[in-house]
């Protein structure tokens, strides 16, 4: 299926390394210099600087190579013992402006030279030196002058982690969402305009009726919502692609609970939305399923968007339910940090009172309810996928319908009972984009695998379950889930985004 457009996960943090060295003109000792005579010469300093630069470049490749970081050629910044730059290094960096996302200073930056850099360039600047005392002085100076884009790093892992966070923020800023709507509204899930302004995400709205009409099998001139222009109906090759995807889904499933022709309808809809995403320059997707449902067109066409979200996410294309732009932001973040396909779903406490489960239609009874009485949460929907453990791994799955009676609206069915004991991390921003809520727990049970609709998901405990619920009221419902513990990454990201970090764990 077409993923030829650039996805948020494909973004890289482009780093300009700058290696500083102090090269003395004369051999002498003093308050800040000592050593054997032959170690104090100009020639020895040049040799040491060359060796340091070589070692630094080797370390860059060894420690920072990977899918999230792109390294530019290192700029060499030589200082004399009178603290003058031996060449116009600022001019050299200026000539590269617009090509890098961050600057990494290493070697012997010198306090005045570091100040020159952060006064000239407003991108993130990381100072990573052999001597922590020097770094502290430089970063302290920067922060007290109001330059909070300067960061100290102690280990190479610190460097890599901060650069990955910069990549995540860049991915958000380059996220363009195709948002399928019935009509523009103030639906609370889609009204996060402040977040869009802060994070750089933008959305292109397209009307449901215009999209659904393009499911027509004609040459594209039968769309009454686009009467005088060729619409983007599926080509013969795209129809064949949809058939192939449907067969692959059926062949790979351990259980199939629906007919092929109804599965194919949902696949065709996803192929069409991918085509429209590419046409409108978008690299992510969401749809107001509740308002679109009210038109009855989805019932008429026998499609839901669930399978499309699953297929998008496992292809590295962020895709969120219910037009929830806030959740889409979280999907971008979790996908980029984990390089796994997230699961976005309703995240709610499982409340038992007087022996009865609140909302029992959503939560199948499970023995974990006795083990963790009123300590459980469940995150449930109908959009899990086959790549939740990594884009290069395949999870077992089933295929079943969303609609109970008519049996349409394909969904991936995923048995979380097969993953009891595994760690999970969930995240969501508040609507204003000023806070981040993180849940970290483990799966203790699953629900909904062999049911229709959207009550499938994992049960997980939280130590302060009721406190988590009260806090979540300030954030909203949907969270993005990935396997593994990503609290360290998220906490660092929140720091760099300058937003509050809130955490609840098991």
CSV table of C-alpha atoms in Angstrom, one decimal:
chain,number,residue,atom,x,y,z
A,1,UNK,CA,0.0,0.0,0.0
A,2,UNK,CA,1.2,3.5,-0.9
A,3,UNK,CA,3.5,5.1,1.8
A,4,UNK,CA,5.5,7.1,-0.6
A,5,UNK,CA,4.9,10.3,1.2
A,6,UNK,CA,7.1,11.3,4.1
A,7,UNK,CA,5.8,10.1,7.4
A,8,UNK,CA,6.4,11.8,10.8
A,9,UNK,CA,8.5,8.9,11.8
A,10,UNK,CA,10.8,9.4,8.8
A,11,UNK,CA,12.0,12.8,10.1
A,12,UNK,CA,15.5,13.0,11.4
A,13,UNK,CA,17.2,15.4,13.8
A,14,UNK,CA,20.0,16.9,11.7
A,15,UNK,CA,22.9,17.6,14.0
A,16,UNK,CA,25.8,20.0,13.3
A,17,UNK,CA,28.8,18.8,15.4
A,18,UNK,CA,31.3,21.5,16.4
A,19,UNK,CA,34.6,20.3,18.0
A,20,UNK,CA,36.5,23.0,19.9
A,21,UNK,CA,40.2,23.0,20.6
A,22,UNK,CA,42.6,25.3,22.4
A,23,UNK,CA,45.9,25.7,20.5
A,24,UNK,CA,48.5,27.7,22.3
A,25,UNK,CA,51.0,29.9,20.4
A,26,UNK,CA,53.8,29.4,22.9
A,27,UNK,CA,55.1,26.8,25.4
A,28,UNK,CA,54.6,28.1,28.9
A,29,UNK,CA,53.1,27.1,32.2
A,30,UNK,CA,50.9,29.2,34.5
A,31,UNK,CA,47.8,29.1,36.7
A,32,UNK,CA,45.7,27.1,34.2
A,33,UNK,CA,48.4,25.2,32.3
A,34,UNK,CA,51.0,22.7,33.3
A,35,UNK,CA,52.9,19.8,31.8
A,36,UNK,CA,56.2,18.7,30.3
A,37,UNK,CA,58.0,21.1,28.0
A,38,UNK,CA,57.3,19.0,24.8
A,39,UNK,CA,53.6,18.8,25.8
A,40,UNK,CA,53.2,22.6,25.8
A,41,UNK,CA,54.2,23.5,22.3
A,42,UNK,CA,52.0,24.8,19.5
A,43,UNK,CA,52.8,21.7,17.4
A,44,UNK,CA,51.8,19.3,20.3
A,45,UNK,CA,48.5,21.2,20.7
A,46,UNK,CA,47.8,20.8,17.0
A,47,UNK,CA,48.6,17.1,17.1
A,48,UNK,CA,46.4,16.6,20.2
A,49,UNK,CA,43.5,18.6,18.6
A,50,UNK,CA,43.7,16.5,15.4
A,51,UNK,CA,43.7,13.3,17.4
A,52,UNK,CA,40.8,14.6,19.5
A,53,UNK,CA,38.8,15.5,16.4
A,54,UNK,CA,39.4,12.1,14.9
A,55,UNK,CA,38.3,10.4,18.1
A,56,UNK,CA,35.2,12.6,18.3
A,57,UNK,CA,34.1,11.8,14.8
A,58,UNK,CA,34.5,8.1,15.4
A,59,UNK,CA,32.5,8.5,18.6
A,60,UNK,CA,29.7,10.3,16.8
A,61,UNK,CA,29.2,7.5,14.4
A,62,UNK,CA,29.4,4.9,17.1
A,63,UNK,CA,27.0,6.5,19.6
A,64,UNK,CA,24.6,8.5,17.4
A,65,UNK,CA,24.1,6.5,14.2
A,66,UNK,CA,20.5,5.3,13.8
A,67,UNK,CA,17.2,6.1,12.1
A,68,UNK,CA,16.4,9.2,14.2
A,69,UNK,CA,19.6,11.2,13.8
A,70,UNK,CA,21.5,12.6,10.8
A,71,UNK,CA,25.1,13.8,11.3
A,72,UNK,CA,26.6,16.7,9.3
A,73,UNK,CA,30.3,17.1,8.8
A,74,UNK,CA,32.0,18.4,11.9
A,75,UNK,CA,33.0,22.0,12.1
A,76,UNK,CA,36.4,22.5,13.7
A,77,UNK,CA,36.6,25.5,16.0
A,78,UNK,CA,40.2,26.3,17.0
A,79,UNK,CA,40.9,28.9,19.7
A,80,UNK,CA,44.3,30.5,20.4
A,81,UNK,CA,45.7,31.0,23.8
A,82,UNK,CA,44.5,34.6,23.6
A,83,UNK,CA,41.0,33.2,23.2
A,84,UNK,CA,40.6,34.3,19.6
A,85,UNK,CA,39.1,32.0,17.0
A,86,UNK,CA,41.6,31.1,14.3
A,87,UNK,CA,39.0,31.3,11.6
A,88,UNK,CA,35.4,32.7,11.1
A,89,UNK,CA,33.7,29.7,12.7
A,90,UNK,CA,30.5,31.6,13.3
A,91,UNK,CA,30.4,32.5,9.6
A,92,UNK,CA,31.0,28.9,8.7
A,93,UNK,CA,28.0,27.8,10.8
A,94,UNK,CA,25.9,30.7,9.5
A,95,UNK,CA,26.5,29.4,5.9
A,96,UNK,CA,24.9,26.1,7.0
A,97,UNK,CA,21.9,27.7,8.7
A,98,UNK,CA,18.6,26.1,7.8
A,99,UNK,CA,20.2,22.7,7.2
A,100,UNK,CA,20.5,21.6,10.9
A,101,UNK,CA,18.1,21.2,13.8
A,102,UNK,CA,20.6,21.2,16.6
A,103,UNK,CA,24.2,22.0,17.4
A,104,UNK,CA,26.5,19.7,19.4
A,105,UNK,CA,29.5,21.4,21.0
A,106,UNK,CA,32.3,19.1,22.2
A,107,UNK,CA,36.0,19.2,22.9
A,108,UNK,CA,37.0,22.5,24.5
A,109,UNK,CA,34.2,25.0,23.6
A,110,UNK,CA,35.5,27.8,25.8
A,111,UNK,CA,32.9,29.9,27.7
A,112,UNK,CA,33.1,32.9,25.5
A,113,UNK,CA,32.9,30.8,22.3
A,114,UNK,CA,29.9,28.9,23.6
A,115,UNK,CA,28.3,32.3,24.3
A,116,UNK,CA,29.0,33.3,20.7
A,117,UNK,CA,27.1,30.2,19.5
A,118,UNK,CA,24.0,30.5,21.6
A,119,UNK,CA,23.7,34.2,20.9
A,120,UNK,CA,23.8,33.6,17.2
A,121,UNK,CA,21.7,30.5,16.8
A,122,UNK,CA,18.3,29.8,18.4
A,123,UNK,CA,18.2,26.1,17.8
A,124,UNK,CA,18.8,23.6,20.6
A,125,UNK,CA,22.5,23.6,21.5
A,126,UNK,CA,24.0,20.7,23.4
A,127,UNK,CA,27.2,21.1,25.3
A,128,UNK,CA,29.1,17.8,25.8
A,129,UNK,CA,32.6,18.1,27.2
A,130,UNK,CA,35.1,16.0,29.0
A,131,UNK,CA,35.1,18.3,32.0
A,132,UNK,CA,31.8,18.7,33.7
A,133,UNK,CA,32.9,21.9,35.5
A,134,UNK,CA,33.4,23.7,32.2
A,135,UNK,CA,30.0,22.6,31.0
A,136,UNK,CA,28.3,23.8,34.1
A,137,UNK,CA,29.8,27.2,33.8
A,138,UNK,CA,28.7,27.6,30.2
A,139,UNK,CA,25.2,26.3,30.6
A,140,UNK,CA,24.7,28.3,33.8
A,141,UNK,CA,25.8,31.4,31.9
A,142,UNK,CA,23.4,30.7,29.1
A,143,UNK,CA,20.4,30.0,31.3
A,144,UNK,CA,21.0,33.1,33.4
A,145,UNK,CA,21.1,35.2,30.2
A,146,UNK,CA,17.7,33.7,29.2
A,147,UNK,CA,18.9,31.2,26.6
A,148,UNK,CA,17.0,28.1,27.7
A,149,UNK,CA,17.7,26.3,24.4
A,150,UNK,CA,21.2,25.3,25.8
A,151,UNK,CA,21.5,21.8,27.4
A,152,UNK,CA,24.2,20.0,29.3
A,153,UNK,CA,24.9,16.4,28.6
A,154,UNK,CA,26.9,14.1,30.8
A,155,UNK,CA,26.9,10.8,28.8
A,156,UNK,CA,26.6,10.0,25.2
A,157,UNK,CA,23.2,8.4,26.0
A,158,UNK,CA,22.1,11.9,27.2
A,159,UNK,CA,23.2,13.4,23.8
A,160,UNK,CA,21.3,10.7,21.9
A,161,UNK,CA,18.1,10.9,24.0
A,162,UNK,CA,17.9,14.7,23.7
A,163,UNK,CA,18.5,14.5,19.9
A,164,UNK,CA,15.7,12.0,19.7
A,165,UNK,CA,13.4,14.3,21.5
A,166,UNK,CA,14.3,17.0,19.1
A,167,UNK,CA,13.3,14.6,16.3
A,168,UNK,CA,10.0,14.0,17.9
A,169,UNK,CA,9.2,17.7,18.1
A,170,UNK,CA,10.3,18.1,14.5
A,171,UNK,CA,8.0,15.2,13.6
A,172,UNK,CA,5.1,16.9,15.3
A,173,UNK,CA,5.9,20.2,13.5
A,174,UNK,CA,5.8,18.3,10.1
A,175,UNK,CA,2.6,16.4,10.8
A,176,UNK,CA,-0.1,17.2,8.3
A,177,UNK,CA,-3.4,15.5,9.0
A,178,UNK,CA,-6.2,14.6,6.6
A,179,UNK,CA,-9.3,15.1,8.8
A,180,UNK,CA,-12.5,13.6,7.4
A,181,UNK,CA,-15.5,15.4,8.8
A,182,UNK,CA,-19.2,15.7,8.2
A,183,UNK,CA,-19.1,19.4,8.9
A,184,UNK,CA,-16.8,21.6,11.0
A,185,UNK,CA,-18.0,21.7,14.6
A,186,UNK,CA,-16.8,22.4,18.1
A,187,UNK,CA,-16.7,18.7,18.9
A,188,UNK,CA,-14.5,18.6,22.0
A,189,UNK,CA,-12.2,16.0,20.6
A,190,UNK,CA,-11.3,18.0,17.5
A,191,UNK,CA,-11.1,21.5,19.0
A,192,UNK,CA,-7.5,21.5,20.2
A,193,UNK,CA,-6.4,24.5,18.2
A,194,UNK,CA,-4.1,25.7,20.9
A,195,UNK,CA,-2.2,22.4,20.8
A,196,UNK,CA,-2.0,22.7,17.0
A,197,UNK,CA,-0.5,26.1,17.3
A,198,UNK,CA,2.0,25.1,19.9
A,199,UNK,CA,3.2,21.8,18.3
A,200,UNK,CA,3.0,22.8,14.6
A,201,UNK,CA,0.5,20.1,13.6
A,202,UNK,CA,-2.0,21.2,10.9
A,203,UNK,CA,-5.1,19.6,9.5
A,204,UNK,CA,-6.8,19.6,6.1
A,205,UNK,CA,-10.5,18.9,6.4
A,206,UNK,CA,-12.3,16.8,3.7
A,207,UNK,CA,-16.0,16.1,3.7
A,208,UNK,CA,-17.3,12.6,4.3
A,209,UNK,CA,-19.7,12.7,1.4
A,210,UNK,CA,-17.1,13.8,-1.1
A,211,UNK,CA,-14.9,10.9,0.1
A,212,UNK,CA,-17.5,8.2,0.1
A,213,UNK,CA,-18.7,9.1,-3.4
A,214,UNK,CA,-15.2,8.3,-4.6
A,215,UNK,CA,-15.7,4.6,-3.6
A,216,UNK,CA,-17.7,4.5,-6.8
A,217,UNK,CA,-16.1,2.1,-9.3
A,218,UNK,CA,-16.5,4.5,-12.3
A,219,UNK,CA,-13.8,6.5,-14.0
A,220,UNK,CA,-14.2,9.4,-11.5
A,221,UNK,CA,-16.8,11.5,-13.2
A,222,UNK,CA,-19.8,10.2,-11.3
A,223,UNK,CA,-19.2,12.1,-8.1
A,224,UNK,CA,-22.1,14.5,-7.7
A,225,UNK,CA,-20.2,16.4,-5.0
A,226,UNK,CA,-17.4,17.1,-7.6
A,227,UNK,CA,-19.6,17.4,-10.7
A,228,UNK,CA,-17.1,19.1,-13.1
A,229,UNK,CA,-13.8,17.6,-12.1
A,230,UNK,CA,-12.3,14.1,-12.1
A,231,UNK,CA,-12.5,12.6,-8.6
A,232,UNK,CA,-9.9,10.3,-7.1
A,233,UNK,CA,-11.8,7.0,-7.5
A,234,UNK,CA,-9.6,3.9,-7.2
A,235,UNK,CA,-7.8,2.8,-10.3
A,236,UNK,CA,-7.7,-0.8,-11.5
A,237,UNK,CA,-4.3,-1.2,-9.9
A,238,UNK,CA,-5.6,0.2,-6.6
A,239,UNK,CA,-8.6,-2.1,-6.7
A,240,UNK,CA,-6.2,-5.0,-7.2
A,241,UNK,CA,-4.1,-3.8,-4.3
A,242,UNK,CA,-7.1,-3.8,-2.1
A,243,UNK,CA,-8.0,-7.3,-3.1
A,244,UNK,CA,-4.4,-8.4,-2.3
A,245,UNK,CA,-4.5,-6.8,1.1
A,246,UNK,CA,-7.8,-8.4,2.0
A,247,UNK,CA,-6.5,-11.8,1.1
A,248,UNK,CA,-3.3,-11.3,3.1
A,249,UNK,CA,-5.3,-10.3,6.1
A,250,UNK,CA,-7.4,-13.4,5.9
A,251,UNK,CA,-4.5,-15.7,5.2
A,252,UNK,CA,-2.5,-14.4,8.2
A,253,UNK,CA,-5.3,-14.3,10.7
A,254,UNK,CA,-5.6,-17.1,13.3
A,255,UNK,CA,-9.4,-16.4,13.5
A,256,UNK,CA,-11.8,-14.9,11.0
A,257,UNK,CA,-15.2,-13.8,12.2
A,258,UNK,CA,-16.5,-12.0,9.0
A,259,UNK,CA,-17.0,-12.5,5.2
A,260,UNK,CA,-14.3,-11.5,2.7
A,261,UNK,CA,-16.5,-9.1,0.7
A,262,UNK,CA,-17.3,-7.0,3.8
A,263,UNK,CA,-13.6,-7.0,4.8
A,264,UNK,CA,-12.7,-5.8,1.3
A,265,UNK,CA,-15.0,-2.8,1.7
A,266,UNK,CA,-13.0,-1.5,4.7
A,267,UNK,CA,-9.7,-2.2,2.9
A,268,UNK,CA,-10.9,-0.3,-0.2
A,269,UNK,CA,-11.8,2.7,2.0
A,270,UNK,CA,-8.3,2.7,3.5
A,271,UNK,CA,-6.7,2.5,0.1
A,272,UNK,CA,-8.8,5.5,-0.9
A,273,UNK,CA,-7.9,7.6,2.2
A,274,UNK,CA,-4.2,6.9,1.5
A,275,UNK,CA,-4.6,8.2,-2.0
A,276,UNK,CA,-6.3,11.3,-0.7
A,277,UNK,CA,-3.6,11.8,1.9
A,278,UNK,CA,-1.0,11.8,-0.8
A,279,UNK,CA,-3.0,14.1,-3.0
A,280,UNK,CA,-3.6,16.7,-0.3
A,281,UNK,CA,0.0,16.5,1.1
A,282,UNK,CA,-0.9,14.8,4.4
A,283,UNK,CA,1.0,12.2,6.3
A,284,UNK,CA,-1.6,11.3,9.0
A,285,UNK,CA,-5.3,10.7,9.3
A,286,UNK,CA,-8.3,11.0,11.5
A,287,UNK,CA,-12.1,11.0,11.0
A,288,UNK,CA,-15.1,12.1,13.0
A,289,UNK,CA,-16.7,8.7,13.1
A,290,UNK,CA,-19.6,9.7,15.4
A,291,UNK,CA,-20.8,12.6,13.3
A,292,UNK,CA,-20.1,10.7,10.1
A,293,UNK,CA,-22.1,7.7,11.4
A,294,UNK,CA,-25.1,9.9,11.9
A,295,UNK,CA,-25.4,10.4,8.1
A,296,UNK,CA,-26.1,6.6,7.8
A,297,UNK,CA,-23.7,6.6,4.8
A,298,UNK,CA,-21.3,4.3,6.6
A,299,UNK,CA,-24.1,1.9,7.2
A,300,UNK,CA,-25.1,2.1,3.6
A,301,UNK,CA,-21.5,1.6,2.3
A,302,UNK,CA,-20.8,-1.0,5.0
A,303,UNK,CA,-17.6,0.5,6.2
A,304,UNK,CA,-16.0,1.8,9.4
A,305,UNK,CA,-12.6,3.5,9.7
A,306,UNK,CA,-11.2,1.0,12.3
A,307,UNK,CA,-9.3,-1.3,10.0
A,308,UNK,CA,-7.9,1.8,8.2
A,309,UNK,CA,-6.5,3.2,11.5
A,310,UNK,CA,-4.9,-0.2,12.3
A,311,UNK,CA,-3.3,-0.5,8.8
A,312,UNK,CA,-2.1,3.1,8.9
A,313,UNK,CA,-0.5,2.8,12.3
A,314,UNK,CA,1.3,-0.4,11.5
A,315,UNK,CA,2.7,1.3,8.4
A,316,UNK,CA,4.1,4.1,10.5
A,317,UNK,CA,1.3,6.6,9.5
A,318,UNK,CA,-0.3,8.1,12.6
A,319,UNK,CA,-4.0,7.5,12.5
A,320,UNK,CA,-6.4,8.5,15.3
A,321,UNK,CA,-10.1,7.6,16.0
A,322,UNK,CA,-13.0,10.0,16.4
A,323,UNK,CA,-11.2,13.1,14.9
A,324,UNK,CA,-9.2,13.3,18.1
A,325,UNK,CA,-6.3,15.6,17.2
A,326,UNK,CA,-4.9,15.4,20.7
A,327,UNK,CA,-4.7,11.6,20.5
A,328,UNK,CA,-3.1,12.0,17.1
A,329,UNK,CA,-0.3,14.1,18.7
A,330,UNK,CA,0.3,11.4,21.2
A,331,UNK,CA,0.4,8.8,18.4
A,332,UNK,CA,3.1,10.7,16.7
A,333,UNK,CA,5.1,11.0,19.9
A,334,UNK,CA,4.8,7.3,20.9
A,335,UNK,CA,5.5,6.0,17.4
A,336,UNK,CA,8.6,8.1,17.1
A,337,UNK,CA,10.0,7.3,20.5
A,338,UNK,CA,9.3,3.5,20.4
A,339,UNK,CA,9.4,2.8,16.7
A,340,UNK,CA,6.4,0.6,17.4
A,341,UNK,CA,2.8,1.0,16.2
A,342,UNK,CA,0.7,2.5,19.1
A,343,UNK,CA,-2.8,1.5,20.1
A,344,UNK,CA,-5.1,4.5,20.6
A,345,UNK,CA,-8.1,3.7,22.8
A,346,UNK,CA,-10.6,4.8,25.5
A,347,UNK,CA,-8.8,4.6,28.8
A,348,UNK,CA,-11.1,4.2,31.8
A,349,UNK,CA,-11.2,2.7,35.2
A,350,UNK,CA,-12.9,-0.6,35.8
A,351,UNK,CA,-15.2,0.1,38.7
A,352,UNK,CA,-16.9,-2.7,40.7
A,353,UNK,CA,-19.5,-1.8,43.3
A,354,UNK,CA,-21.9,-4.1,45.1
A,355,UNK,CA,-20.5,-7.0,43.0
A,356,UNK,CA,-21.4,-5.3,39.7
A,357,UNK,CA,-19.1,-3.9,37.0
A,358,UNK,CA,-19.9,-0.4,35.8
A,359,UNK,CA,-20.3,-0.5,32.1
A,360,UNK,CA,-20.3,-4.3,32.0
A,361,UNK,CA,-21.1,-4.2,28.3
A,362,UNK,CA,-17.5,-3.0,27.7
A,363,UNK,CA,-15.6,-5.2,30.2
A,364,UNK,CA,-15.7,-9.0,30.1
A,365,UNK,CA,-15.2,-10.6,33.6
A,366,UNK,CA,-11.7,-11.7,34.2
A,367,UNK,CA,-9.9,-13.2,37.2
A,368,UNK,CA,-7.6,-10.2,37.5
A,369,UNK,CA,-10.6,-8.2,38.7
A,370,UNK,CA,-10.5,-10.3,41.9
A,371,UNK,CA,-6.7,-9.9,42.2
A,372,UNK,CA,-6.8,-6.1,41.8
A,373,UNK,CA,-10.2,-5.0,43.2
A,374,UNK,CA,-10.9,-1.5,42.1
A,375,UNK,CA,-7.3,-1.0,41.1
A,376,UNK,CA,-7.8,-1.8,37.4
A,377,UNK,CA,-7.9,0.4,34.3
A,378,UNK,CA,-8.8,-0.8,30.8
A,379,UNK,CA,-7.8,0.9,27.5
A,380,UNK,CA,-10.3,-0.4,24.9
A,381,UNK,CA,-11.2,0.3,21.3
A,382,UNK,CA,-11.1,-1.5,18.0
A,383,UNK,CA,-7.9,-0.4,16.4
A,384,UNK,CA,-5.0,-2.6,17.6
A,385,UNK,CA,-2.6,-3.8,14.9
A,386,UNK,CA,0.0,-6.4,14.0
A,387,UNK,CA,3.1,-4.3,14.7
A,388,UNK,CA,2.6,-3.3,18.4
A,389,UNK,CA,5.9,-5.0,19.3
A,390,UNK,CA,7.8,-3.3,16.5
A,391,UNK,CA,7.5,-2.5,12.8
A,392,UNK,CA,9.7,-5.5,12.0
A,393,UNK,CA,7.7,-7.9,14.1
A,394,UNK,CA,4.3,-9.6,13.5
A,395,UNK,CA,1.8,-10.2,16.3
A,396,UNK,CA,-1.0,-12.8,16.1
A,397,UNK,CA,-4.4,-11.4,15.3
A,398,UNK,CA,-7.9,-12.1,14.2
A,399,UNK,CA,-10.3,-10.3,11.8
A,400,UNK,CA,-13.8,-9.5,12.9
A,401,UNK,CA,-16.6,-7.0,12.2
A,402,UNK,CA,-17.5,-3.9,14.1
A,403,UNK,CA,-21.3,-4.2,13.3
A,404,UNK,CA,-23.0,-7.0,15.2
A,405,UNK,CA,-26.0,-7.7,13.0
A,406,UNK,CA,-24.8,-6.8,9.5
A,407,UNK,CA,-21.3,-8.0,10.1
A,408,UNK,CA,-19.5,-5.1,8.3
A,409,UNK,CA,-16.7,-2.7,9.4
A,410,UNK,CA,-13.5,-4.8,9.6
A,411,UNK,CA,-11.4,-4.7,12.7
A,412,UNK,CA,-8.2,-6.3,13.8
A,413,UNK,CA,-8.9,-8.5,16.8
A,414,UNK,CA,-6.0,-8.8,19.3
A,415,UNK,CA,-5.9,-11.0,22.3
A,416,UNK,CA,-4.2,-9.2,25.1
A,417,UNK,CA,-4.5,-12.3,27.3
A,418,UNK,CA,-1.5,-13.6,25.2
A,419,UNK,CA,0.6,-10.7,26.6
A,420,UNK,CA,0.0,-10.9,30.4
A,421,UNK,CA,3.0,-9.5,32.3
A,422,UNK,CA,4.3,-7.3,29.6
A,423,UNK,CA,5.0,-3.6,30.4
A,424,UNK,CA,3.0,-0.9,28.7
A,425,UNK,CA,3.2,2.9,28.6
A,426,UNK,CA,0.3,5.3,27.7
A,427,UNK,CA,0.4,9.0,27.1
A,428,UNK,CA,-1.9,12.0,26.3
A,429,UNK,CA,-1.5,15.8,26.4
A,430,UNK,CA,-4.0,18.1,28.0
A,431,UNK,CA,-6.1,20.1,25.5
A,432,UNK,CA,-4.0,23.3,26.0
A,433,UNK,CA,-0.8,21.4,25.3
A,434,UNK,CA,0.8,22.5,28.5
A,435,UNK,CA,0.8,19.1,30.4
A,436,UNK,CA,1.6,15.5,29.6
A,437,UNK,CA,-0.1,12.5,31.4
A,438,UNK,CA,1.7,9.2,31.4
A,439,UNK,CA,0.5,5.8,32.7
A,440,UNK,CA,3.0,3.0,33.1
A,441,UNK,CA,1.8,-0.5,34.1
A,442,UNK,CA,1.7,-4.1,33.0
A,443,UNK,CA,-1.0,-6.2,31.3
A,444,UNK,CA,-2.8,-8.5,33.8
A,445,UNK,CA,-5.7,-9.6,31.5
A,446,UNK,CA,-7.5,-8.9,28.2
A,447,UNK,CA,-11.0,-8.4,27.0
A,448,UNK,CA,-13.0,-8.3,23.8
A,449,UNK,CA,-11.0,-10.5,21.4
A,450,UNK,CA,-13.9,-12.5,20.1
A,451,UNK,CA,-16.6,-9.8,20.4
A,452,UNK,CA,-17.8,-7.1,17.9
A,453,UNK,CA,-17.6,-3.4,18.3
A,454,UNK,CA,-14.8,-1.7,20.2
A,455,UNK,CA,-14.6,-3.4,23.7
A,456,UNK,CA,-11.2,-5.0,23.2
A,457,UNK,CA,-8.1,-4.1,25.2
A,458,UNK,CA,-5.8,-4.9,28.1
A,459,UNK,CA,-6.6,-4.6,31.8
A,460,UNK,CA,-3.8,-3.0,33.8
A,461,UNK,CA,-3.5,-1.9,37.5
A,462,UNK,CA,-2.5,1.5,38.9
A,463,UNK,CA,-1.4,2.1,42.4
A,464,UNK,CA,-3.5,5.3,42.8
A,465,UNK,CA,-6.2,4.3,40.3
A,466,UNK,CA,-8.8,6.7,41.6
A,467,UNK,CA,-6.3,9.5,41.7
A,468,UNK,CA,-5.3,8.8,38.2
A,469,UNK,CA,-8.9,9.0,37.1
A,470,UNK,CA,-9.3,12.4,38.8
A,471,UNK,CA,-6.2,13.7,37.1
A,472,UNK,CA,-7.3,12.3,33.7
A,473,UNK,CA,-10.4,14.4,33.9
A,474,UNK,CA,-8.0,17.3,33.0
A,475,UNK,CA,-6.7,15.5,30.0
A,476,UNK,CA,-9.5,13.6,28.3
A,477,UNK,CA,-10.1,10.0,27.3
A,478,UNK,CA,-8.0,8.5,24.5
A,479,UNK,CA,-4.4,7.6,25.2
A,480,UNK,CA,-1.7,6.1,22.9
A,481,UNK,CA,-0.3,2.8,24.2
A,482,UNK,CA,3.0,1.1,23.3
A,483,UNK,CA,4.7,-1.9,24.7
A,484,UNK,CA,7.7,-1.2,27.0
A,485,UNK,CA,8.6,1.5,29.5
A,486,UNK,CA,9.1,4.9,27.9
A,487,UNK,CA,8.8,7.1,31.0
A,488,UNK,CA,12.4,8.3,30.8
A,489,UNK,CA,12.0,9.4,27.2
A,490,UNK,CA,8.6,11.1,27.8
A,491,UNK,CA,9.9,12.9,30.9
A,492,UNK,CA,12.8,14.3,29.0
A,493,UNK,CA,10.5,15.2,26.1
A,494,UNK,CA,8.2,17.1,28.4
A,495,UNK,CA,11.2,19.0,29.8
A,496,UNK,CA,12.4,20.0,26.4
A,497,UNK,CA,8.8,20.9,25.3
A,498,UNK,CA,8.6,23.0,28.5
A,499,UNK,CA,5.4,21.3,29.7
A,500,UNK,CA,4.4,19.7,33.0
A,501,UNK,CA,4.9,15.9,33.3
A,502,UNK,CA,2.4,13.9,35.3
A,503,UNK,CA,2.9,10.1,36.0
A,504,UNK,CA,0.9,7.2,37.5
A,505,UNK,CA,2.3,3.7,37.7
A,506,UNK,CA,1.5,0.2,39.0
